[in-house]
PDB file of C-alpha atoms in Angstrom:
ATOM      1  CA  UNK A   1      46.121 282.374  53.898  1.00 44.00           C
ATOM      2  CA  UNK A   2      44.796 285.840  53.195  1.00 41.00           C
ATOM      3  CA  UNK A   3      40.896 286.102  53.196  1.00 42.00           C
ATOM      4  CA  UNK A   4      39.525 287.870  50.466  1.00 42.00           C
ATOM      5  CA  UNK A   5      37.310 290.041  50.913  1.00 42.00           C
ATOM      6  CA  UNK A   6      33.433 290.047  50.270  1.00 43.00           C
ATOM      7  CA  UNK A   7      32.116 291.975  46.989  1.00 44.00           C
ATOM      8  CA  UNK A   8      30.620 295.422  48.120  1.00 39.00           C
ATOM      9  CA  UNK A   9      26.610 295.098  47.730  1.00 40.00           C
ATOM     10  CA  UNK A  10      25.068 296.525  44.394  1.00 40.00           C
ATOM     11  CA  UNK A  11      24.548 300.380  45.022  1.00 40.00           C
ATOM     12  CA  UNK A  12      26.954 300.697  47.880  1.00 36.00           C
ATOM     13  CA  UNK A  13      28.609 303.960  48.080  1.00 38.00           C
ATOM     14  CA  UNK A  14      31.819 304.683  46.741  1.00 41.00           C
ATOM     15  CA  UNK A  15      34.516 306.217  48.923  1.00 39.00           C
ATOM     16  CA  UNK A  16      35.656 308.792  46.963  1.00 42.00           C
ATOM     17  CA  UNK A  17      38.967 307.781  44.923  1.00 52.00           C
ATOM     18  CA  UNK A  18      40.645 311.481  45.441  1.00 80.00           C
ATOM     19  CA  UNK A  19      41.497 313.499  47.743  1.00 85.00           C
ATOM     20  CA  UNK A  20      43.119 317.399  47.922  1.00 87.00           C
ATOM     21  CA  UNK A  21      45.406 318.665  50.888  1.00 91.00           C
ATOM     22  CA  UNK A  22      45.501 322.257  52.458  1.00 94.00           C
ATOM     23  CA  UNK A  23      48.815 322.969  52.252  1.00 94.00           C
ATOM     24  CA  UNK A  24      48.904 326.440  54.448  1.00 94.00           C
ATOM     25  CA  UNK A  25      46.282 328.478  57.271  1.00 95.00           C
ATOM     26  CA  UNK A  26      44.521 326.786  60.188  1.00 96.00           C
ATOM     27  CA  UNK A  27      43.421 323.416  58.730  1.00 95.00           C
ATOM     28  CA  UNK A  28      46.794 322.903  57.142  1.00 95.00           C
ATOM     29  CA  UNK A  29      47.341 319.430  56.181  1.00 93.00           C
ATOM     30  CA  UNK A  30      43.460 318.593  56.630  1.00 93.00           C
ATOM     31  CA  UNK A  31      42.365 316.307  53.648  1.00 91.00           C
ATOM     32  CA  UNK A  32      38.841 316.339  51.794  1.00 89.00           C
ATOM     33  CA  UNK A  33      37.833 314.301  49.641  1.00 86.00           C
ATOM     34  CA  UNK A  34      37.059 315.266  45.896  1.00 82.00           C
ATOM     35  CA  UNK A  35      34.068 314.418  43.708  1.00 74.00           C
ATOM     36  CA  UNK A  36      35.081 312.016  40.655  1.00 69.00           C
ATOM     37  CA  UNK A  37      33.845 313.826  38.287  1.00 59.00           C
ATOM     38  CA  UNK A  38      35.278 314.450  34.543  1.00 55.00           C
ATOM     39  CA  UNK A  39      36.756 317.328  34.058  1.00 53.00           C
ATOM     40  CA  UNK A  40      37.806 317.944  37.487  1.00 60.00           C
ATOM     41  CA  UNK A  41      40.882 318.442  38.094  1.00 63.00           C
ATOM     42  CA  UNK A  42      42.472 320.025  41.378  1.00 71.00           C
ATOM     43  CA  UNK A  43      45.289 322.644  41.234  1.00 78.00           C
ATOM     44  CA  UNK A  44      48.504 320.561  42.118  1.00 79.00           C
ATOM     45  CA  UNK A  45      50.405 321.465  45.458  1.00 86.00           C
ATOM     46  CA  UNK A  46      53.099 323.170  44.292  1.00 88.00           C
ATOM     47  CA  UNK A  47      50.876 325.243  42.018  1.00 91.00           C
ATOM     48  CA  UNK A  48      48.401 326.347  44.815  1.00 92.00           C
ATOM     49  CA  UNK A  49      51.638 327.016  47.111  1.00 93.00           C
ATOM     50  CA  UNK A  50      53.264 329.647  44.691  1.00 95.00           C
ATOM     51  CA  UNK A  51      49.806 330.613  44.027  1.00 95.00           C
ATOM     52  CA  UNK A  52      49.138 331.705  47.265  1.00 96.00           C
ATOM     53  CA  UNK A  53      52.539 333.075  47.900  1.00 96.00           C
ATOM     54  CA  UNK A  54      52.018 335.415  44.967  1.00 97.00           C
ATOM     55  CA  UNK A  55      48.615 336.367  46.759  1.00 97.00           C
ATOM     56  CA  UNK A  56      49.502 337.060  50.010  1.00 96.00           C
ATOM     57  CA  UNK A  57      52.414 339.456  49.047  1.00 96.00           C
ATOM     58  CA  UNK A  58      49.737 341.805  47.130  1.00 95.00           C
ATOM     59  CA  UNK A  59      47.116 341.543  49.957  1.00 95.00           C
ATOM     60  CA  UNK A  60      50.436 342.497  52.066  1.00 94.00           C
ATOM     61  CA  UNK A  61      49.433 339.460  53.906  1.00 92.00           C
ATOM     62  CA  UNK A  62      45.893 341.138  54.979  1.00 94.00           C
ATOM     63  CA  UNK A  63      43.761 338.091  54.729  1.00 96.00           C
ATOM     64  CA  UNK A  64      41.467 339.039  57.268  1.00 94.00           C
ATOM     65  CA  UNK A  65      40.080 341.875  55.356  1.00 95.00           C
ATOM     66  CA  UNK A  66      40.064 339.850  51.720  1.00 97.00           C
ATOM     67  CA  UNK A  67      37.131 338.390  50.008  1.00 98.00           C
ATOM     68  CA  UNK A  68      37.412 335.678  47.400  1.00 98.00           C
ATOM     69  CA  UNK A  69      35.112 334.141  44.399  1.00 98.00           C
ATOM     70  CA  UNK A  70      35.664 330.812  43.180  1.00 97.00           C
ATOM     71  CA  UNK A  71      33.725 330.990  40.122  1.00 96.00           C
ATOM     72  CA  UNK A  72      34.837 327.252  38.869  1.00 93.00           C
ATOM     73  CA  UNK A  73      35.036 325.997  42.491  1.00 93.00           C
ATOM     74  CA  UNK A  74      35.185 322.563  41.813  1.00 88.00           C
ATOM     75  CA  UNK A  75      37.201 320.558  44.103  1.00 88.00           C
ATOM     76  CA  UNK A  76      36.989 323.722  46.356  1.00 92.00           C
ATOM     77  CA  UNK A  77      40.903 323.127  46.419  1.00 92.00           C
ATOM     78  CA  UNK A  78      41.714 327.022  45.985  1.00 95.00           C
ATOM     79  CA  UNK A  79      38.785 328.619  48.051  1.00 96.00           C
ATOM     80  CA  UNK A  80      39.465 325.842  51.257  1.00 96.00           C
ATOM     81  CA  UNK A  81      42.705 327.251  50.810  1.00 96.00           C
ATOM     82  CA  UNK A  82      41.981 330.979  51.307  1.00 97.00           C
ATOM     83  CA  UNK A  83      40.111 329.999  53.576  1.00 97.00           C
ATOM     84  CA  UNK A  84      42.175 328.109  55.578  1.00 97.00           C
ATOM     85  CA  UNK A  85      44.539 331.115  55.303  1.00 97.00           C
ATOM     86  CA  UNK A  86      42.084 333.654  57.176  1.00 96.00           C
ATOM     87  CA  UNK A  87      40.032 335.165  54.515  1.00 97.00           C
ATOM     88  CA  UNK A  88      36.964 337.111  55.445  1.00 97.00           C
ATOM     89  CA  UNK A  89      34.797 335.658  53.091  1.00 97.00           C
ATOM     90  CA  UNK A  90      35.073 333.100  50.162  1.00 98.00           C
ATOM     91  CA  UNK A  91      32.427 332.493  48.203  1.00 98.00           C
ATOM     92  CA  UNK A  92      32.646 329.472  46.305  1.00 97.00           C
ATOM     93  CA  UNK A  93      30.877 328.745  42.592  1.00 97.00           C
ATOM     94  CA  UNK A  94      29.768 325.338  41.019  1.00 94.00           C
ATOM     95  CA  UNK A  95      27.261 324.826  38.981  1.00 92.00           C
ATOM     96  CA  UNK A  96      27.544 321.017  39.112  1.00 90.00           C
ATOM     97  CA  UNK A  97      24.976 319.780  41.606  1.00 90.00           C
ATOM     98  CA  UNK A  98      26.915 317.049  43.183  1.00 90.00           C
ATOM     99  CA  UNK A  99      29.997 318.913  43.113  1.00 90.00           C
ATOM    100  CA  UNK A 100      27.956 321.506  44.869  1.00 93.00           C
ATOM    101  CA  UNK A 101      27.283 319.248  47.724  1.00 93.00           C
ATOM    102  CA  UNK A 102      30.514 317.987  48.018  1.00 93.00           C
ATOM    103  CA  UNK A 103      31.685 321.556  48.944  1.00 94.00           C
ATOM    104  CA  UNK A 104      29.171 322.249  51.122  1.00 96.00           C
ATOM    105  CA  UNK A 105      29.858 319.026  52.826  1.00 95.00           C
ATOM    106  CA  UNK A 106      33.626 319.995  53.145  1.00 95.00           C
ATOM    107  CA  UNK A 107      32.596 323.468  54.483  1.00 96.00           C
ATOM    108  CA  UNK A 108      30.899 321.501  57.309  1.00 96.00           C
ATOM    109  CA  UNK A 109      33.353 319.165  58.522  1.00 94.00           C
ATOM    110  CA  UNK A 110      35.726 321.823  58.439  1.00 95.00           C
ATOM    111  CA  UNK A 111      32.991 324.374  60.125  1.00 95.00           C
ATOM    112  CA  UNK A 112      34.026 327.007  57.837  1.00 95.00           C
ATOM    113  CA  UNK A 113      32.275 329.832  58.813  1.00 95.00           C
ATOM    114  CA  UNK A 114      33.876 331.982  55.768  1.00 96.00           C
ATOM    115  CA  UNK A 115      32.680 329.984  53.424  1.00 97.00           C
ATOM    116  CA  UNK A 116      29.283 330.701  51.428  1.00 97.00           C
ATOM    117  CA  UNK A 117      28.798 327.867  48.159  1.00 97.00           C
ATOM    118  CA  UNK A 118      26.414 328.695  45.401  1.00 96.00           C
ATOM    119  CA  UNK A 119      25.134 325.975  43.168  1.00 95.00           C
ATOM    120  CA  UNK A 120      25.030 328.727  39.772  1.00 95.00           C
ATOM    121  CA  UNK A 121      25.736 329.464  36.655  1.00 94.00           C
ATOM    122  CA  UNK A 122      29.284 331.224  36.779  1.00 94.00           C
ATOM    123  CA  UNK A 123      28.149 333.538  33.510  1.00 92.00           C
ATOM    124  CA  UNK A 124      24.733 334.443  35.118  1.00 94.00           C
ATOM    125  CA  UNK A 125      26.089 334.940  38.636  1.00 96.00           C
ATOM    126  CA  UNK A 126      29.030 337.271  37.795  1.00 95.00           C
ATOM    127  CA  UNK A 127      26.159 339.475  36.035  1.00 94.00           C
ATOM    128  CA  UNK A 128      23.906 339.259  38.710  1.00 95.00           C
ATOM    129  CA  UNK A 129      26.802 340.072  41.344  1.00 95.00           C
ATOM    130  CA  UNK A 130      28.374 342.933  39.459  1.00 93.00           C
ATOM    131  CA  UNK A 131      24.804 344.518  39.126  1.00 93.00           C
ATOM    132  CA  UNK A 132      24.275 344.143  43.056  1.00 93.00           C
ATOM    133  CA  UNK A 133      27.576 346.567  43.865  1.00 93.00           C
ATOM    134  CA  UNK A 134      29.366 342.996  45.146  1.00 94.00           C
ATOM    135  CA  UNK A 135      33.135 343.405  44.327  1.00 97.00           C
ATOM    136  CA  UNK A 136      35.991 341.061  45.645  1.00 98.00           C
ATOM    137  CA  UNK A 137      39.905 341.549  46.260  1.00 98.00           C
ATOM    138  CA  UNK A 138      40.137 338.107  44.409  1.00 98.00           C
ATOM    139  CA  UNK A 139      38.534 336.109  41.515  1.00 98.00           C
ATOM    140  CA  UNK A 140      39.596 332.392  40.830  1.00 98.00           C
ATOM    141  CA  UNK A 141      39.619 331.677  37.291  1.00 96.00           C
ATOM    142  CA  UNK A 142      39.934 327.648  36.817  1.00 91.00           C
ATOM    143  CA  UNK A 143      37.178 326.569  34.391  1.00 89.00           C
ATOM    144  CA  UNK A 144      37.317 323.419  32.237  1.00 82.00           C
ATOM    145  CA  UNK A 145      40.034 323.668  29.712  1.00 76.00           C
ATOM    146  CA  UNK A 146      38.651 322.782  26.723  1.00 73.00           C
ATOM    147  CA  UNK A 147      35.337 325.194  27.038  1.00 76.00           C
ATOM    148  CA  UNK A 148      36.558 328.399  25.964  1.00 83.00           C
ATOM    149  CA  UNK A 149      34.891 330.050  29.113  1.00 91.00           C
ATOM    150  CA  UNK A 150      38.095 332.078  30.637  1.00 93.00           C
ATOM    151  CA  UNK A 151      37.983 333.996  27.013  1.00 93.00           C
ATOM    152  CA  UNK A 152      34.134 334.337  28.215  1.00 94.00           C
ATOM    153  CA  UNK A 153      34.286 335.106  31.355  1.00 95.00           C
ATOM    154  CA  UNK A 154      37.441 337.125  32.116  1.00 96.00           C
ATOM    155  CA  UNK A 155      36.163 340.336  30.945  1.00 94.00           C
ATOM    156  CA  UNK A 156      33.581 340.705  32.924  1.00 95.00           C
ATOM    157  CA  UNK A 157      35.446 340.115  35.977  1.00 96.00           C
ATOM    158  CA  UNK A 158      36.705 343.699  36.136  1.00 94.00           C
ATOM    159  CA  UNK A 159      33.244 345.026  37.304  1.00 94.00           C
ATOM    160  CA  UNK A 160      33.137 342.477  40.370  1.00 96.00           C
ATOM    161  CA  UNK A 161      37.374 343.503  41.504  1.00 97.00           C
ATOM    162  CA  UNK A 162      37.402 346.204  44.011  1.00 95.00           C
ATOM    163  CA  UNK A 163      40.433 349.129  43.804  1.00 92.00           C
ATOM    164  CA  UNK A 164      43.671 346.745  43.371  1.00 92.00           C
ATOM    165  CA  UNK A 165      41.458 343.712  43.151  1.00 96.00           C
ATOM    166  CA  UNK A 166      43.319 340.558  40.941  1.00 97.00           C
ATOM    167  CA  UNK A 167      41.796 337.616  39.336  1.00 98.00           C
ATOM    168  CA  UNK A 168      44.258 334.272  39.126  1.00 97.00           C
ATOM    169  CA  UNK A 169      43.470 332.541  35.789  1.00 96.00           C
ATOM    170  CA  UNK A 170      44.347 328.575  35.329  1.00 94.00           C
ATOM    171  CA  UNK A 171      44.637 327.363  31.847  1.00 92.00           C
ATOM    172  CA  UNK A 172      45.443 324.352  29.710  1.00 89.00           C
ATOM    173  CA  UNK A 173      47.804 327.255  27.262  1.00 90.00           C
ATOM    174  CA  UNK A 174      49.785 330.386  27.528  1.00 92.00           C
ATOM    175  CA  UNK A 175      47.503 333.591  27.402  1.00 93.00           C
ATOM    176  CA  UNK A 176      48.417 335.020  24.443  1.00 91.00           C
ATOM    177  CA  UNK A 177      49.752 338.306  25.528  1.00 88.00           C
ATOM    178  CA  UNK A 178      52.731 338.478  23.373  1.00 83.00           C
ATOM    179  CA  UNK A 179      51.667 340.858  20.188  1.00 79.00           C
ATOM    180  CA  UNK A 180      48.393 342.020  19.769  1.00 84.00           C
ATOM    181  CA  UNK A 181      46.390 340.247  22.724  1.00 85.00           C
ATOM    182  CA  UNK A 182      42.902 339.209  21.721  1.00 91.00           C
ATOM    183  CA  UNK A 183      39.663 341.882  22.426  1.00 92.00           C
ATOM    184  CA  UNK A 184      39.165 339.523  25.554  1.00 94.00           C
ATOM    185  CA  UNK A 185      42.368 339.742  27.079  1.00 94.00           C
ATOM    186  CA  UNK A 186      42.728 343.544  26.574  1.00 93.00           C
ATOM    187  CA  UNK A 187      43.254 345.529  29.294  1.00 92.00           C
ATOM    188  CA  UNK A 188      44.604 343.449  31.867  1.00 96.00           C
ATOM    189  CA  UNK A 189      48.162 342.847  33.201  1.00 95.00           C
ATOM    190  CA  UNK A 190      50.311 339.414  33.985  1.00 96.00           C
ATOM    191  CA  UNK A 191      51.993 340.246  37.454  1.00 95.00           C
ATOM    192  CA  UNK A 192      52.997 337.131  37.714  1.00 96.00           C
ATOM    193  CA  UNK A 193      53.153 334.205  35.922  1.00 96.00           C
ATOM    194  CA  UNK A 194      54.577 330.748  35.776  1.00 96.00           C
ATOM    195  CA  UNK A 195      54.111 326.930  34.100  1.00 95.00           C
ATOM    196  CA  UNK A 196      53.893 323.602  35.623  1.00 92.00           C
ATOM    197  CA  UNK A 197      53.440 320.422  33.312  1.00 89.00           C
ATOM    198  CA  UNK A 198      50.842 321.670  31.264  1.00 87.00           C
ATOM    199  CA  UNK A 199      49.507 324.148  33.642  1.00 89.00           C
ATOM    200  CA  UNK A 200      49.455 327.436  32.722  1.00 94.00           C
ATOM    201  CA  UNK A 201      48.554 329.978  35.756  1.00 95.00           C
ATOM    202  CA  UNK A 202      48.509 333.514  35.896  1.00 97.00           C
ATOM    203  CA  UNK A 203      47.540 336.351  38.744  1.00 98.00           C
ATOM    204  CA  UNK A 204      46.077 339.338  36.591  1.00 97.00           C
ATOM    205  CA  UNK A 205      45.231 342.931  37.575  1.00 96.00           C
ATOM    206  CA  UNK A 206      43.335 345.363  34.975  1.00 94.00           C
ATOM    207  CA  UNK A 207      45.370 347.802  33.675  1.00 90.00           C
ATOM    208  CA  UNK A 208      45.087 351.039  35.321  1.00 79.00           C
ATOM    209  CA  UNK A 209      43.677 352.872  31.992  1.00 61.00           C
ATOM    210  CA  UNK A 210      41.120 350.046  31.729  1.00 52.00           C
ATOM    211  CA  UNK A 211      39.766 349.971  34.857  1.00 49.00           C
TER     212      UNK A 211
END
């Protein structure tokens, strides 16, 4: 007969219930575990794969010279994964204090040198970094859905790109580029684009005129 197993003790730690997998880089395959937390959601696999594809033919596969900001860092499931892939720097954005930790604690058991996190506002800091001189090869865009903050945020993610710098944008629904395209979404290009489920994800570049 099986034996069941004893009741965990009031207050006992949860494992946590998730987990997200490099997929590519030098801790390919490595699992960390995510923060259950609402709202956070992980870019699938197959997203992050074509994702990164899409990256590393416009850094012409120069990752040790790229730096990345994850604004929305979250699970950390996009920065880990530049990182993993040899970037020079990735800083990575979460203004969720436990989510904070969680990344830093990742960044430790994978002793992730790269890897700077900042427990901030994403609004503030982009401000703050822009008026510094800091600029990046690549933003992460992947905010909650249902806040309205890429329409927020996107345009003033211009002043942080450096010369051919690109910002990939994850979102719940199509940008609206077809017609006129909204004051927020002027000036900036789709190079690529592509939908999975209901994922909407696009890598962007500011259009030469606007930049």
């Amino acid at each position: 007969m099986q034996k069941k197993s004893s009741p965990k003790p009031h207050g006992a730690p949860r494992l946590a219930p998730r987990q997200v997998r490099i997929i590519g880089g030098m801790w390919k395959r490595a699992l960390l575990p995510v923060l259950d937390a609402e709202g956070l959601r992980p870019t699938p696999d197959r997203v992050r794969e074509t994702v990164f594809n899409w990256i590393n033919h416009q850094l012409g596969s120069d990752w040790d010279n790229a730096t990345f900001l994850d604004l929305f860092a979250g699970s950390g499931a996009l920065g880990f994964e530049a990182a993993s892939r040899g970037a020079a720097s990735v800083t990575m954005v979460d203004s969720h204090g436990p989510a904070a930790r969680q990344l830093e604690a990742n960044r430790d058991k994978l002793k992730a040198g790269n890897v700077t996190v900042l427990r901030a506002d994403a609004m503030t800091l982009v401000r703050d970094l822009a008026t510094r001189g800091q600029r990046f090869d690549v933003i992460f865009l992947d905010p909650p859905y249902q806040l309205g903050l890429l329409t927020q945020i996107l345009p003033l993610c211009r002043a942080l790109l450096k010369d051919d710098g690109m910002v990939y944008a994850e979102t719940g629904e199509a940008l609206p580029f077809e017609g006129e395209a909204p004051d927020w979404l002027v000036g900036w290009d789709a190079i690529r684009e592509d939908k999975a489920g209901m994922v909407y994800y696009y890598l962007l570049e500011p259009q030469a005129s606007a930049a």
